[in-house]
XYZ file of C-alpha atoms in Angstrom:
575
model
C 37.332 -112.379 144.413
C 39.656 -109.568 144.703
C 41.921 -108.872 148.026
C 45.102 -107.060 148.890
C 47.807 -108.731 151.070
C 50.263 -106.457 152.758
C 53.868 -107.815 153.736
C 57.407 -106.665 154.093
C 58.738 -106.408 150.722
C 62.042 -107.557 150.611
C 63.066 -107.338 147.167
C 61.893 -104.356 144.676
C 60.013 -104.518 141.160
C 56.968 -105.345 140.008
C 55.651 -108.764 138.972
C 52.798 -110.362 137.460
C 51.768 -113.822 137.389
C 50.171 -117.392 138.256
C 50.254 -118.892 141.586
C 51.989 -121.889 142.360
C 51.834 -123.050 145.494
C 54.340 -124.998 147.582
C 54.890 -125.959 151.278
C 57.914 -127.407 153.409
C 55.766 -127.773 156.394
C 55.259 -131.211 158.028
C 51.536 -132.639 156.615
C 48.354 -132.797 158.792
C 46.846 -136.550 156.999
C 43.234 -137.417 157.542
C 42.387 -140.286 159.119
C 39.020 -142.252 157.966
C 38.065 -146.218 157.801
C 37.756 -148.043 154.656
C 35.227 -150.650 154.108
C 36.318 -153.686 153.005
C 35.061 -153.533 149.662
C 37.376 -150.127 148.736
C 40.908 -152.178 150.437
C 41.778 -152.558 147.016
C 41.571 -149.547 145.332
C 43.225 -147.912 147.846
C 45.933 -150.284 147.486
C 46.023 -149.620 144.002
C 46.127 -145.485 145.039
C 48.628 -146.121 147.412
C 50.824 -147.420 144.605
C 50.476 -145.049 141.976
C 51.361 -142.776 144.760
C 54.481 -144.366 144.873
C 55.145 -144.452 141.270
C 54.046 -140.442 140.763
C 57.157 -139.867 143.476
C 59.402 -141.733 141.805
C 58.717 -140.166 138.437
C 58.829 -136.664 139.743
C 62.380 -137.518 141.589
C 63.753 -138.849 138.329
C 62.819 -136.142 136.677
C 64.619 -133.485 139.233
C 67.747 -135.628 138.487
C 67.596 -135.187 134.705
C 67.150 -131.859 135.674
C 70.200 -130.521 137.509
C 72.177 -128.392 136.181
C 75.240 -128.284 135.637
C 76.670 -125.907 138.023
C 75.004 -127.676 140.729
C 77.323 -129.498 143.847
C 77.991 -133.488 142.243
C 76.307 -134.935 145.491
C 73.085 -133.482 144.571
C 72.320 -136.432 141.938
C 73.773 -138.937 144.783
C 71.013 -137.256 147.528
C 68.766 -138.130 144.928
C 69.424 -141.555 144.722
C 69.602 -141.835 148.250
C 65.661 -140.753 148.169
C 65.222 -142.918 145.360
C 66.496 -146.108 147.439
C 64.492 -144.888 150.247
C 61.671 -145.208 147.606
C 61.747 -148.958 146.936
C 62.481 -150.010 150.364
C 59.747 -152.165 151.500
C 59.896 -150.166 154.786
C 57.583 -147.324 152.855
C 56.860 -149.106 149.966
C 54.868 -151.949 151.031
C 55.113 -152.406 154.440
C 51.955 -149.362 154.693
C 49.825 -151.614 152.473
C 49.844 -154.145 155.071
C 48.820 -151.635 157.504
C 45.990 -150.806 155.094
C 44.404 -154.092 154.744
C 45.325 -155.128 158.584
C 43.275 -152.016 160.277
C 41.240 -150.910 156.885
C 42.350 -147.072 157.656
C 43.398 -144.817 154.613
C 46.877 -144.596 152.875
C 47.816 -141.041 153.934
C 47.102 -142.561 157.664
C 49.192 -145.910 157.350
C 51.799 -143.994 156.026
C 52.069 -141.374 158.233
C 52.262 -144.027 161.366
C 55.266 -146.202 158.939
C 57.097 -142.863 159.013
C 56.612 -142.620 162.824
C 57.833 -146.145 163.431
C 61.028 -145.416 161.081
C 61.545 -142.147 162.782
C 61.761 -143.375 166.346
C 64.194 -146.847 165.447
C 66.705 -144.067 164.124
C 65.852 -142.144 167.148
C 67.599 -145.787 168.817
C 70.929 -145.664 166.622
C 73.894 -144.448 168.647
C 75.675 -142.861 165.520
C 74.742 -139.246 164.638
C 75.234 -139.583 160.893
C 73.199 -142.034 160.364
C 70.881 -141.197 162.828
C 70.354 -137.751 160.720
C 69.532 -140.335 158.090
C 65.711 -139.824 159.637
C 65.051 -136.274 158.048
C 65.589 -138.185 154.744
C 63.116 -140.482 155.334
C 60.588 -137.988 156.687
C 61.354 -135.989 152.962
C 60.287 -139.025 150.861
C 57.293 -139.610 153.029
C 56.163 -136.390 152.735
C 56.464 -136.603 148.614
C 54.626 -139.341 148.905
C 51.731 -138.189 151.424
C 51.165 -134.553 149.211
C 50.833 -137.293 145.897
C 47.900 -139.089 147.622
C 46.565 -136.056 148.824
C 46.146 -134.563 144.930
C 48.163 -131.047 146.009
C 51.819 -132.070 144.782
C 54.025 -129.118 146.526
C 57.754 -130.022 144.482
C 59.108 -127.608 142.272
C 57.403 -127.958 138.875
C 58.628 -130.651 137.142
C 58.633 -128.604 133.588
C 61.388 -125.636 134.269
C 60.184 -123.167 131.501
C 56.844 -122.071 132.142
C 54.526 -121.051 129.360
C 53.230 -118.239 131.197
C 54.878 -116.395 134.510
C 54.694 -117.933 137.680
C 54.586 -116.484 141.094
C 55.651 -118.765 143.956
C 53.683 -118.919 147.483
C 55.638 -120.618 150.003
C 54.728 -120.972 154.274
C 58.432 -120.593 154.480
C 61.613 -120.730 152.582
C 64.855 -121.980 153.855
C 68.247 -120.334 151.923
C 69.069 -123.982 150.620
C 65.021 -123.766 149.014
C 66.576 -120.286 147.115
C 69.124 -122.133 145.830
C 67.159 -125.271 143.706
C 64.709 -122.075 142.951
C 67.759 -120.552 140.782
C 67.730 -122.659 138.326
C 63.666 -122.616 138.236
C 62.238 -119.290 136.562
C 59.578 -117.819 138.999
C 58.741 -113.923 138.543
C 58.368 -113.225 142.220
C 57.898 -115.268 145.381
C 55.497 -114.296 148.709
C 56.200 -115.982 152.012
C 54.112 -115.875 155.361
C 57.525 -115.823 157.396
C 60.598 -114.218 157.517
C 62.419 -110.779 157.635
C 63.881 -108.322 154.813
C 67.803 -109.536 156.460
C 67.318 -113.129 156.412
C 69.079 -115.045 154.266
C 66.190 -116.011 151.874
C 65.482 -112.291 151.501
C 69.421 -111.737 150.548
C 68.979 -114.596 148.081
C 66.121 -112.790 146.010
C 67.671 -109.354 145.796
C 70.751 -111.180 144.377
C 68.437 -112.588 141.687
C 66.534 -109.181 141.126
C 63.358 -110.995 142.198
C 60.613 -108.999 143.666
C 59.438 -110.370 146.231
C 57.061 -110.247 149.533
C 57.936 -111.674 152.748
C 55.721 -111.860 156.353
C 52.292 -112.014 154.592
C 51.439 -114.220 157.643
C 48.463 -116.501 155.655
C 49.355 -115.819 151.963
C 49.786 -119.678 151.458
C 46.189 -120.376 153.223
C 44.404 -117.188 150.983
C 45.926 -117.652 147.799
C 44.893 -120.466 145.849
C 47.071 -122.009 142.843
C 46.591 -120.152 139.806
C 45.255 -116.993 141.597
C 46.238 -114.100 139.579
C 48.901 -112.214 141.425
C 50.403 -108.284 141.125
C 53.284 -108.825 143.541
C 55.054 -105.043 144.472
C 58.290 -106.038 145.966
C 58.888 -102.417 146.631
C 55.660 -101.739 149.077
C 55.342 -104.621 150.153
C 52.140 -105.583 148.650
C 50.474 -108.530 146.723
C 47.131 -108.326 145.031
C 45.148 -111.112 144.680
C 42.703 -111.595 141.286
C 43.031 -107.615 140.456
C 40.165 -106.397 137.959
C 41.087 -104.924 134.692
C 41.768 -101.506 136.153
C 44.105 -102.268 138.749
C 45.655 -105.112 136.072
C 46.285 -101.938 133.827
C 48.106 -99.449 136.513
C 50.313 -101.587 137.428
C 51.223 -103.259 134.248
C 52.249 -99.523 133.081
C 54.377 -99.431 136.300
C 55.982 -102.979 135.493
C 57.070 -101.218 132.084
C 58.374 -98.514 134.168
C 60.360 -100.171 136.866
C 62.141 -102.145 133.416
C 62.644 -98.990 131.585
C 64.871 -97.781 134.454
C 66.328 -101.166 134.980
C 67.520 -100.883 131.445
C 68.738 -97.093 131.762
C 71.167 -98.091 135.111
C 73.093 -100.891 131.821
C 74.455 -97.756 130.984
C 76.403 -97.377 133.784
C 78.377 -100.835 133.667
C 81.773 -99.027 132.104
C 81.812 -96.013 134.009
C 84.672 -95.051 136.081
C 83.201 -95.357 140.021
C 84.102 -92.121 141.276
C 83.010 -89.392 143.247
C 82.121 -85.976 141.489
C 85.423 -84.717 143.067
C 86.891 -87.658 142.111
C 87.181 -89.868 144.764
C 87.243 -93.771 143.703
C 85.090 -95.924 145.371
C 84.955 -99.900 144.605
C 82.237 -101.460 144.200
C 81.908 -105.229 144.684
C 79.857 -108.337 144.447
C 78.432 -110.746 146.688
C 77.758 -114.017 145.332
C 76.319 -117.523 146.957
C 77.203 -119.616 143.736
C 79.620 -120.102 140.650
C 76.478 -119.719 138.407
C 76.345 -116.033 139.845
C 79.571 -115.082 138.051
C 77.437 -113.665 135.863
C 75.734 -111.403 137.142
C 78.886 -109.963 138.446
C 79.970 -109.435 135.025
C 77.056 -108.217 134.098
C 77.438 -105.003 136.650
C 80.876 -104.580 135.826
C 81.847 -105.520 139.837
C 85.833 -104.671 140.614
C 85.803 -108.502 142.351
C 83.881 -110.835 144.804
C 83.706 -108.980 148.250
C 81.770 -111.922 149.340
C 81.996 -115.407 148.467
C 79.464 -117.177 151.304
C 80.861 -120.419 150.677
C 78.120 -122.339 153.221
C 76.016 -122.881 149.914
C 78.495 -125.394 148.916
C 77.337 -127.342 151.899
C 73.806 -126.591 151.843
C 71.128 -128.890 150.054
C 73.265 -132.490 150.433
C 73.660 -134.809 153.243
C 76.933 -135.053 153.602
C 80.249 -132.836 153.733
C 82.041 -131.790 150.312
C 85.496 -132.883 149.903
C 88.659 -130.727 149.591
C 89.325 -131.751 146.253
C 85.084 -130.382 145.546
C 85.326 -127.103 146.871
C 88.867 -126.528 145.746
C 87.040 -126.923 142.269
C 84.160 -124.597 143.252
C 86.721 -122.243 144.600
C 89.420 -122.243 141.820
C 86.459 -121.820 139.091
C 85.658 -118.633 140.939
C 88.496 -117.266 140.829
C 90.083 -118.148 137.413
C 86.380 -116.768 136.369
C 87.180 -113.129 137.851
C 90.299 -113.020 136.187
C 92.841 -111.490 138.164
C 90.003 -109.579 140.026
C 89.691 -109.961 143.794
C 87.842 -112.768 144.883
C 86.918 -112.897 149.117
C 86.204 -116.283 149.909
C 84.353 -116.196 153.640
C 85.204 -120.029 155.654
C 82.211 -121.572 156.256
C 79.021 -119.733 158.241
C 76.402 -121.877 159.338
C 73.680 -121.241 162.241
C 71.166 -119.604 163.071
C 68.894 -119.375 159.493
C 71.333 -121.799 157.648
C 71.151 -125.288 158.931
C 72.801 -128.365 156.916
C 71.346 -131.675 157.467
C 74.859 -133.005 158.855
C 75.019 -130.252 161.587
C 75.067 -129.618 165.142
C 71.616 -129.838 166.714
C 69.906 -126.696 166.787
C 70.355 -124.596 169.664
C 67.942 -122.853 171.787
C 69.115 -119.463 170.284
C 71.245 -120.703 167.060
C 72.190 -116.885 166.743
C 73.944 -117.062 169.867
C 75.130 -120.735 169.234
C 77.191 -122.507 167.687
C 77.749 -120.628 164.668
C 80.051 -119.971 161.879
C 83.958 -119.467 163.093
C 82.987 -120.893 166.598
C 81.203 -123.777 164.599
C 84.747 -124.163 162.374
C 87.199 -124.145 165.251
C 84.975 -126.856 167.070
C 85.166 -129.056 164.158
C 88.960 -128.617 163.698
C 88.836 -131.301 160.821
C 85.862 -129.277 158.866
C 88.119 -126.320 158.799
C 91.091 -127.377 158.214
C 89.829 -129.357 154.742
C 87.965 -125.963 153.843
C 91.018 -124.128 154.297
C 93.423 -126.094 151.954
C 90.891 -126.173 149.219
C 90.837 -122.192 149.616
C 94.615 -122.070 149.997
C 95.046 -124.140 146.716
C 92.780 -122.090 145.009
C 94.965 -118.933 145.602
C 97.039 -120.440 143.230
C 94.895 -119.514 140.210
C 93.355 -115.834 141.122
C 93.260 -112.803 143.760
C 91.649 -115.176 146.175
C 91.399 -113.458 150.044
C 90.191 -115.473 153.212
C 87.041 -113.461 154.731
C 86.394 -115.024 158.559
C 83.163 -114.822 159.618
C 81.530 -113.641 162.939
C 85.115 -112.777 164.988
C 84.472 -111.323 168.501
C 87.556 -112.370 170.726
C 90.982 -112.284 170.559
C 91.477 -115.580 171.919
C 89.435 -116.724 168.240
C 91.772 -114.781 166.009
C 94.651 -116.492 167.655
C 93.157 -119.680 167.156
C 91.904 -118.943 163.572
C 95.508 -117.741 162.583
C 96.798 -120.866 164.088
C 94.845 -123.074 162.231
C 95.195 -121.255 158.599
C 99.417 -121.271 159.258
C 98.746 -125.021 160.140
C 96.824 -125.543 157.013
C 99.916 -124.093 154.911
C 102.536 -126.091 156.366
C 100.442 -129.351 155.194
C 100.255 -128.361 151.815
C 103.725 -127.435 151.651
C 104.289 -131.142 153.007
C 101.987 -132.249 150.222
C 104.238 -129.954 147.718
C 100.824 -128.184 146.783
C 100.742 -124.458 145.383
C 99.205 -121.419 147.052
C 99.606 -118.024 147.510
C 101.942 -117.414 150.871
C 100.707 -113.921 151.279
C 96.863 -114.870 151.032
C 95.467 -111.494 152.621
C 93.193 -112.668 155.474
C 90.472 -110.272 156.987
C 87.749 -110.771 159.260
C 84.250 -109.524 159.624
C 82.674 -107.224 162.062
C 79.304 -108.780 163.186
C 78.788 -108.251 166.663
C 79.944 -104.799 168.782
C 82.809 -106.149 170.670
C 84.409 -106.250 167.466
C 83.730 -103.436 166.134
C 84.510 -101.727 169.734
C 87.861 -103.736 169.320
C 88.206 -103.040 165.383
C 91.683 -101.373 166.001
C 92.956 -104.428 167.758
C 91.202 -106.576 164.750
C 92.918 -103.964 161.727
C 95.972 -104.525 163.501
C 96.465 -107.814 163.099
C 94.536 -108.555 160.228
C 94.860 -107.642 156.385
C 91.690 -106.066 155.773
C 88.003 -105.778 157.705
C 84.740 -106.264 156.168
C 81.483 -105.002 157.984
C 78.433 -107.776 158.091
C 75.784 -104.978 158.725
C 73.002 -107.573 159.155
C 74.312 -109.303 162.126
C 76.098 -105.899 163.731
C 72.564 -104.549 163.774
C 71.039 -107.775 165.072
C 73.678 -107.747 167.517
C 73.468 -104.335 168.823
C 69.849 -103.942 168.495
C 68.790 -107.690 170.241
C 66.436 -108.095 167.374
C 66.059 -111.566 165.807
C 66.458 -110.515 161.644
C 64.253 -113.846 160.812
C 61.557 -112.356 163.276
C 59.210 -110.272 161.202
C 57.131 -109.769 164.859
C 59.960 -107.223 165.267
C 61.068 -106.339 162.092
C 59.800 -102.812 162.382
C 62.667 -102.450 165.077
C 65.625 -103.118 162.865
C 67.185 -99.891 162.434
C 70.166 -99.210 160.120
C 70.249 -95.808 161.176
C 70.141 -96.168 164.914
C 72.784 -94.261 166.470
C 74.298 -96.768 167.975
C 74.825 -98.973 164.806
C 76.277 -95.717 162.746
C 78.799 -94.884 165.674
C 80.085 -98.520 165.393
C 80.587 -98.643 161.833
C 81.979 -95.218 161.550
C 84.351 -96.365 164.414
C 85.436 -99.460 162.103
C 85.779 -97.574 159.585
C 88.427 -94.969 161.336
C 90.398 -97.733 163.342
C 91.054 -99.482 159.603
C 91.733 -96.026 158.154
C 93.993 -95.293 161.085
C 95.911 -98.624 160.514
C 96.035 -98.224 157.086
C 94.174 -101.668 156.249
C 91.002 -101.564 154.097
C 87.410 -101.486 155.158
C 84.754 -102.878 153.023
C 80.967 -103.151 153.950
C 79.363 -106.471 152.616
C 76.105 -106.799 154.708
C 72.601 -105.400 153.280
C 73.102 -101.554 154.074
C 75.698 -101.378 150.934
C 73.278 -102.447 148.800
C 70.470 -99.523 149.473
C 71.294 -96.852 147.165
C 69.523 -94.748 150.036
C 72.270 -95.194 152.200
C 74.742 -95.141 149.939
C 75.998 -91.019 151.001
C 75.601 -91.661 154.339
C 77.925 -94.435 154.206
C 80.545 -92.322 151.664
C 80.141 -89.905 154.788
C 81.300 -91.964 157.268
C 84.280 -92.773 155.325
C 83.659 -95.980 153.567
C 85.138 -96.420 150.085
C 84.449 -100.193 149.451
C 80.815 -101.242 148.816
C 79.852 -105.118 148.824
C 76.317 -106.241 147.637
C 74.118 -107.929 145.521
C 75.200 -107.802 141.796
C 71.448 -107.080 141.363
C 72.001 -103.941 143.515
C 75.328 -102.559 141.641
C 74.501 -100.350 139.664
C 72.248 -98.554 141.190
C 74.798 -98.087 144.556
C 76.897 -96.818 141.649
C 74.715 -94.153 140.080
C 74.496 -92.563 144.019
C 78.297 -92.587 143.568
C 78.446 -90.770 140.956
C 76.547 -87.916 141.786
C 77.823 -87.337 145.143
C 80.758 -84.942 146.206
C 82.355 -85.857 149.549
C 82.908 -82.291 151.213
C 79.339 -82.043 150.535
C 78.108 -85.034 152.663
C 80.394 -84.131 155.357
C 77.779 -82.331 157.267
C 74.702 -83.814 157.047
C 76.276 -87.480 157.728
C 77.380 -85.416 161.202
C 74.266 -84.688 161.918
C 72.481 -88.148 161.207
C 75.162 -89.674 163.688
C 74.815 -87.581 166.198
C 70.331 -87.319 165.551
C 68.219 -89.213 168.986
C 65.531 -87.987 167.426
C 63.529 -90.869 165.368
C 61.050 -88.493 164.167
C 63.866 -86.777 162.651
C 65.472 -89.680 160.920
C 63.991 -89.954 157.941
C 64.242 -85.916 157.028
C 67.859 -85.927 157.730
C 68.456 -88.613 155.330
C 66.335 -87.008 152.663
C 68.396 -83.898 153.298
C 71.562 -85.903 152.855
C 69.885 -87.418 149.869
C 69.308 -83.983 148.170
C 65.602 -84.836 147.960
């Protein structure tokens, strides 16, 4: 049966593919008695259970690649060990032939009893140990349960797939780069959140907020996912197969056409040069910067380093990750942002999660409460200015009182590596980003005391709007063009002008060739996105004239008038 899902479409292009279905959502198990005849074939289920998990976690280790953090292999032999403990691997088989109740069931209630005796241990590591436990479990229950949700075991489909997910977390996005899907469709989350960042960057179309895609579709469903509207068709007929295959051919036709751009000189008709950078989560994204002939690395969001592992990299590991960055751009800037975890981006070893995590305890408040955290981040980036343009990019700043202390604590991380006798650059520009509106109501304060500013549009809208950007129940309230929003960038932008210190723009509004004039309007001359999003940015570049955008940039600002909006941006536009 045919059937149209509509979403939020969070990532343009057209796709076409196979379902595969996968879910990180805790596992509803039957419950049913056994008679006593069938206690040993379940037995016998219940262990090839077992040995189907181990398999398909030995095979995830042989496959990580190379790029990948080294503790990823470790966190798989931690789930491996957790494996053959008796604790889950025999001690539910009792429970089977004790009560006669089902394997999914005398699981389930072994996990429980694990779960609450590290609810009992005093230390908060190993208390954390838990979630690890609750992961192998759950491999385990979706074996016996013949639906196995893991990432496919065999990386290089034969034919394109199309993943359907409840939910994805950012740390999910990252294993799924080194998978090949064509698309993805989730039934949560927001075109800001993270995940949503994560697929642009991989120029993956993609559909998020579909609400009960992963209940609809089943696996193998043959799926038209349209990234750009938002829309997901479910077994098309041979009609609606055809249209949009001939827009799929399109969409790469024009994707091929914007290659020809890569060398061009980013400039303004009347001249005007305008840099245009990348954001990037991982080393293995060096490419793509390449690829779109970036000037440098206006965002490095070094929290992926932490991310997917259950414990805390060591200097000497992101000093690696860092300097490989860096000696990869080759002389080219590379902005390195200190750690910024919360709200969307939770690490297994973290704080517990607050009420509001976007109000918590999040990125540079998170780093100056963990004083030992930051200062080992901070020497690995420090060393790593030894080998490139490297820049330190601090995230989230909204008091004075934290720039002080952030200051403090990178001049304290210099003196200990001159102590050590270790290399790094002594004039390491630092800048910090405006995310909230006391900073960018302070920005001239900020410009004055830092080396450069970089605007996090995501959060600044969250911020001055109130709206949650993982919340697609009010997604149709985020509003890059609000008034309010435009006046505070356009005031960050004049307070850095005005001190003379550069202004970039690294949140999601860089990357939407639609705003791209209306952001040269306002003054901006430093663009930070996606690599996927580059060229495109660029193209708008190069056919605007900045006398020319003057005036209808005025008149956007200054517009109260929603109904309005989208006419004055055309207008600006020239369409």
């Amino acid at each position: 049966m045919s059937f149209s899902l509509h979403g939020i479409g969070v990532s343009g292009g057209i796709a076409i593919g196979y379902a595969h279905l996968t879910s990180n959502a805790r596992i509803e198990v039957p419950q049913y008695m056994l008679e006593s005849r069938y206690i040993q074939d379940e037995l016998a289920r219940f262990d090839e259970a077992i040995l189907a998990t181990r398999a398909e976690l030995e095979v995830l280790r042989s496959h990580i690649p190379p790029n990948a953090p080294a503790e990823l292999s470790a966190f798989l032999d931690m789930h491996l060990m957790f494996l053959g403990d008796s604790m889950i691997a025999e001690a539910p088989k009792r429970l089977i032939q004790e009560t006669q109740c089902n394997a999914e069931w005398a699981l389930a209630q072994q996990m429980e009893a694990l779960v609450a005796r590290f609810d009992e241990i005093d230390d908060a590591y190993l208390r954390s140990r838990q979630e690890d436990v609750v992961q192998v479990v759950q491999r385990v229950l979706k074996a016996l349960m013949g639906h196995p949700s893991h990432l496919p075991l065999d990386v290089n489909f034969d034919v394109e797939r199309i993943l359907v997910a409840h939910e994805l977390s950012p740390a999910d996005m990252v294993i799924f780069k080194n998978v090949h899907f064509a698309a993805f469709v989730t039934d949560l989350g927001g075109t800001t959140s993270h995940t949503a960042i994560l697929a642009r960057s991989m120029g993956m179309p993609s559909v998020m907020a579909l609400h009960n895609a992963r209940g609809l579709i089943r696996d193998h469903d043959l799926l038209i996912v349209d990234g750009r509207d938002g829309v997901v068709i479910v077994n098309p007929d041979e009609s609606v197969l055809a249209e949009y295959r001939l827009r799929q051919n399109q969409w790469r036709i024009d994707t091929d056409k914007l290659k020809r751009l890569k060398t061009s000189k980013s400039a303004t008709l009347d001249g005007t040069p305008v840099e245009l950078m990348a954001n990037i989560e991982l080393l293995s994204d060096i490419d793509a910067v390449k690829a779109a002939g970036a000037h440098g690395i206006g965002l490095f969001r070094s929290e992926f380093l932490f991310l997917n592992r259950s414990d805390l990299p060591t200097e000497d590991e992101q000093y690696a990750a860092y300097k490989a960055v860096a000696e990869a751009l080759d002389g080219k800037p590379v902005t390195i942002r200190t750690l910024d975890l919360g709200a969307d981006k939770q690490a297994p070893w973290g704080h517990t999660v607050a009420d509001n995590p976007a109000l918590g305890l999040r990125a540079i408040r998170l780093c100056l409460a963990e004083p030992g955290l930051f200062h080992t981040q901070l020497r690995a980036i420090l060393r790593a200015s030894a080998h490139g343009r490297v820049r330190i990019l601090i995230p989230m700043l909204a008091s004075f009182v934290e720039l002080r202390q952030t200051l403090q604590r990178i001049d304290e991380a210099k003196a200990s590596l001159r102590k050590d006798g270790l290399a790094f650059d002594e004039a390491i520009p630092i800048g910090g980003m405006i995310e909230v509106p006391a900073a960018a109501l302070s920005a001239a304060f900020f410009a004055d005391q830092l080396d450069f500013l970089s605007i996090g549009t995501n959060d600044l809208i969250q911020y001055t709007l109130a709206i949650d950007r993982a919340d697609d129940s009010v997604a149709h309230l985020y509003d890059p063009l609000h008034p309010a929003v435009l006046s505070l960038i356009q005031q960050t932008i004049r307070a850095g002008a005005k001190a003379g210190k550069p202004v970039a723009v690294c949140g999601e509004m860089a990357g939407d060739p639609l705003l791209t004039r209306l952001l040269l309007g306002l003054g901006l001359r430093t663009f930070s996105m996606q690599p996927a999003s580059l060229l495109q940015v660029k193209q708008q570049v190069l056919k605007s004239h900045l006398e020319e955008l003057a005036p209808p940039t005025q008149r956007l600002l200054k517009n109260t008038d929603p109904d309005k909006t989208t006419a004055l941006l055309n207008r600006l536009n020239g369409s």
